[in-house]
Amino acid sequence: DTAVSQTPKYLVTQMGNDKSIKCEQNLGHDTMYWYKQDSKKFLKIMFSYNNKELIINETVPNRFSPKSPDKAHLNLHINSLELGDSAVYFCASSQIDRGFWDGYTFGSGTRLTVV
Amino acid sequence: GNSVTQMEGPVTLSEEAFLTINCTYTATGYPSLFWYVQYPGEGLQLLLKATKADDKGSNKGFEATYRKETTSFHLEKGSVQVSDSAVYFCALEDNAGNMLTFGGGTRLMVKP
């Protein structure tokens, strides 16, 4: 199946731990994103990579570090987890061509719960 | 900067009722506009889009028209079904970075 896939789907962890979320897309897209969705469903962009290069880095604590080993993967590592990090994290991808852009394809999300 | 404002939900309707979810935007230039839908426990899916003024996007009985004069992109459906229950997000393309700016989402609940 062509898709954006995220793992894990659910992640429950204690405060202070370090965790990673992985994202892979097999759509051949050149740009990938991480969004955070809070409990009120509000979506906020965190990072964007184009061909492995960081192009968007919103105001996010530096405990969050994205890593893109190749243009098909964008992982999110979070250090020293805090209660406020509990949210659903969505990965997305898109293909940005001159004169054409068709929005994002989203992964199904990772629900992170920090206890 | 760019922003998208949606009506707050939840919107509760009976099956076969008419749906309107309002969306207005603030942006420079002429961004592309999108509606995404998020079903419970799932990621967002593209519902429809419009890329220029007066374009009408449509899909699965849903429609939205890009109105430059009112900076709006309201979502409509003539007869909703229980299966349309979801959260709907209006979004616009940010020309600066080719990213999407989302509205706050509107939860739709359709009762039989």
XYZ file of N, CA and C in Angstrom, chain B residues 1-88:
264
model
N 0.535 37.392 9.542
C 0.717 36.105 8.902
C -0.615 35.521 8.482
N -0.541 34.357 7.848
C -1.760 33.686 7.400
C -2.521 33.098 8.571
N -3.841 33.057 8.433
C -4.651 32.427 9.469
C -5.956 31.924 8.864
N -6.537 30.958 9.532
C -7.803 30.355 9.114
C -8.720 30.306 10.326
N -9.941 30.760 10.147
C -10.918 30.764 11.233
C -12.125 29.928 10.835
N -12.451 28.979 11.678
C -13.621 28.132 11.442
C -14.634 28.333 12.544
N -15.871 28.043 12.232
C -16.901 28.088 13.260
C -16.601 27.022 14.306
N -16.885 27.362 15.536
C -16.643 26.401 16.603
C -17.749 25.369 16.629
N -17.367 24.168 16.985
C -18.378 23.127 17.104
C -18.688 22.858 18.566
N -19.323 21.741 18.825
C -19.749 20.787 17.813
C -21.001 21.248 17.074
N -21.111 20.790 15.841
C -22.319 20.984 15.066
C -23.082 19.666 15.102
N -24.298 19.712 15.593
C -25.107 18.499 15.726
C -26.303 18.606 14.792
N -26.427 17.620 13.912
C -27.503 17.621 12.922
C -28.190 16.264 12.892
N -29.397 16.265 12.414
C -30.091 15.004 12.152
C -29.742 14.543 10.745
N -29.822 13.249 10.533
C -29.540 12.698 9.207
C -30.416 13.387 8.154
N -29.813 13.632 6.991
C -30.455 14.271 5.841
C -30.589 15.788 5.985
N -30.091 16.348 7.057
C -30.115 17.812 7.197
C -29.059 18.440 6.294
N -29.196 19.754 6.080
C -28.231 20.519 5.291
C -27.101 20.991 6.199
N -25.883 20.868 5.679
C -24.702 21.238 6.464
C -24.006 22.451 5.864
N -23.646 23.390 6.728
C -22.695 24.447 6.382
C -21.692 24.576 7.510
N -20.432 24.532 7.169
C -19.365 24.841 8.133
C -18.606 26.023 7.558
N -18.621 27.128 8.309
C -18.002 28.361 7.816
C -16.486 28.346 7.984
N -15.820 28.909 6.993
C -14.370 29.062 7.042
C -14.011 30.375 6.381
N -13.263 31.201 7.075
C -12.720 32.422 6.489
C -11.214 32.419 6.706
N -10.522 33.175 5.870
C -9.065 33.141 5.939
C -8.481 34.540 5.790
N -7.265 34.667 6.249
C -6.452 35.871 6.055
C -5.142 35.427 5.440
N -4.810 35.991 4.286
C -3.575 35.584 3.620
C -3.171 36.641 2.611
N -1.896 36.639 2.279
C -1.424 37.479 1.184
C -1.485 36.660 -0.099
N -1.750 37.330 -1.183
C -1.816 36.618 -2.451
C -3.064 35.763 -2.572
N -2.931 34.702 -3.345
C -4.073 33.843 -3.623
C -3.703 32.390 -3.308
N -3.822 32.037 -2.041
C -3.414 30.675 -1.653
C -4.405 29.632 -2.144
N -3.977 28.405 -2.256
C -4.902 27.288 -2.450
C -5.601 27.003 -1.130
N -6.839 26.544 -1.227
C -7.644 26.286 -0.038
C -8.086 24.826 -0.026
N -8.165 24.267 1.166
C -8.428 22.844 1.324
C -9.438 22.608 2.443
N -10.155 21.516 2.330
C -10.891 20.940 3.450
C -10.374 19.521 3.667
N -10.027 19.253 4.933
C -9.630 17.917 5.349
C -10.665 17.386 6.335
N -10.795 16.050 6.384
C -11.709 15.410 7.319
C -10.929 14.400 8.159
N -11.231 14.365 9.438
C -10.585 13.422 10.354
C -11.664 12.586 11.023
N -11.728 11.306 10.654
C -12.659 10.389 11.296
C -12.048 9.918 12.621
N -12.875 9.492 13.559
C -12.364 9.113 14.887
C -11.216 8.115 14.813
N -10.138 8.435 15.497
C -8.991 7.535 15.571
C -8.138 7.471 14.325
N -8.385 8.358 13.371
C -7.630 8.303 12.112
C -6.894 9.617 11.856
N -6.047 9.596 10.838
C -5.376 10.811 10.401
C -6.288 11.630 9.506
N -5.790 12.779 9.092
C -6.578 13.665 8.243
C -6.535 13.170 6.802
N -7.675 13.320 6.119
C -7.771 12.946 4.711
C -8.240 14.164 3.931
N -7.656 14.361 2.765
C -8.085 15.466 1.916
C -9.508 15.205 1.439
N -10.382 16.185 1.652
C -11.772 16.066 1.216
C -11.972 16.763 -0.126
N -11.515 18.018 -0.210
C -11.622 18.754 -1.457
C -10.684 19.949 -1.406
N -10.499 20.562 -2.580
C -9.602 21.716 -2.642
C -10.049 22.648 -3.756
N -9.535 23.875 -3.698
C -9.743 24.856 -4.762
C -8.481 25.696 -4.861
N -8.053 25.953 -6.068
C -6.753 26.613 -6.229
C -6.843 28.057 -6.677
N -8.020 28.524 -7.111
C -8.137 29.924 -7.501
C -9.550 30.418 -7.261
N -9.679 31.730 -7.305
C -10.962 32.372 -7.007
C -12.071 31.819 -7.907
N -13.226 31.598 -7.292
C -14.442 31.095 -7.929
C -14.389 29.604 -8.262
N -13.277 28.960 -8.007
C -13.215 27.501 -8.156
C -14.156 26.854 -7.147
N -14.781 25.772 -7.546
C -15.580 24.984 -6.616
C -14.934 23.617 -6.482
N -14.593 23.261 -5.262
C -14.116 21.913 -4.986
C -15.297 21.058 -4.563
N -15.279 19.779 -4.952
C -16.380 18.903 -4.566
C -15.892 17.471 -4.438
N -16.529 16.737 -3.522
C -16.171 15.342 -3.306
C -17.173 14.745 -2.332
N -17.664 13.548 -2.615
C -18.552 12.802 -1.713
C -19.783 13.612 -1.317
N -20.259 14.475 -2.178
C -21.443 15.276 -1.878
C -21.142 16.587 -1.179
N -19.888 16.781 -0.770
C -19.469 18.028 -0.145
C -18.995 19.002 -1.228
N -19.240 20.292 -0.979
C -18.794 21.336 -1.904
C -18.268 22.523 -1.118
N -17.349 23.255 -1.744
C -16.904 24.532 -1.182
C -16.435 25.398 -2.337
N -16.775 26.685 -2.292
C -16.411 27.622 -3.357
C -15.446 28.663 -2.814
N -14.377 28.887 -3.532
C -13.334 29.851 -3.176
C -13.872 31.253 -3.477
N -14.164 32.008 -2.433
C -14.714 33.363 -2.589
C -13.659 34.366 -2.164
N -13.025 34.972 -3.151
C -11.962 35.945 -2.853
C -12.528 37.199 -2.211
N -13.704 37.623 -2.673
C -14.253 38.896 -2.190
C -14.625 38.840 -0.712
N -14.989 37.650 -0.235
C -15.328 37.508 1.183
C -14.281 36.706 1.939
N -13.199 36.359 1.281
C -12.122 35.508 1.834
C -12.718 34.331 2.593
N -13.567 33.576 1.903
C -14.253 32.462 2.546
C -14.174 31.200 1.702
N -14.377 30.075 2.367
C -14.356 28.773 1.710
C -15.264 27.847 2.531
N -16.532 28.162 2.563
C -17.484 27.444 3.405
C -17.778 26.054 2.844
N -17.858 25.097 3.734
C -18.135 23.715 3.342
C -19.635 23.452 3.441
N -20.206 22.813 2.414
C -21.634 22.525 2.404
C -21.886 21.092 1.938
N -22.992 20.547 2.459
C -23.485 19.277 1.962
C -24.998 19.288 2.097
N -25.661 18.835 1.068
C -27.112 18.947 1.029
C -27.845 18.005 1.969
N -27.254 16.828 2.234
C -27.957 15.828 3.040
C -26.898 14.980 3.754
N -26.701 15.253 5.040
C -25.632 14.555 5.761
C -26.091 13.171 6.212
N -25.104 12.311 6.388
C -25.340 10.951 6.864
C -24.591 10.751 8.187
N -25.006 9.729 8.921
C -24.333 9.434 10.196
C -22.841 9.220 9.968
N -22.499 8.627 8.834
C -21.094 8.340 8.521
C -20.266 9.595 8.242
N -20.904 10.745 8.134
C -20.170 12.011 7.956
C -19.678 12.571 9.284
N -20.050 11.958 10.379
C -19.614 12.426 11.697
C -18.092 12.365 11.772
N -17.478 13.500 12.020
C -16.017 13.612 11.981
C -15.649 15.034 12.377
N -14.343 15.294 12.370
C -13.864 16.664 12.565
C -13.393 17.181 11.206
N -13.810 18.375 10.844
C -13.497 18.960 9.544
C -12.562 20.156 9.739
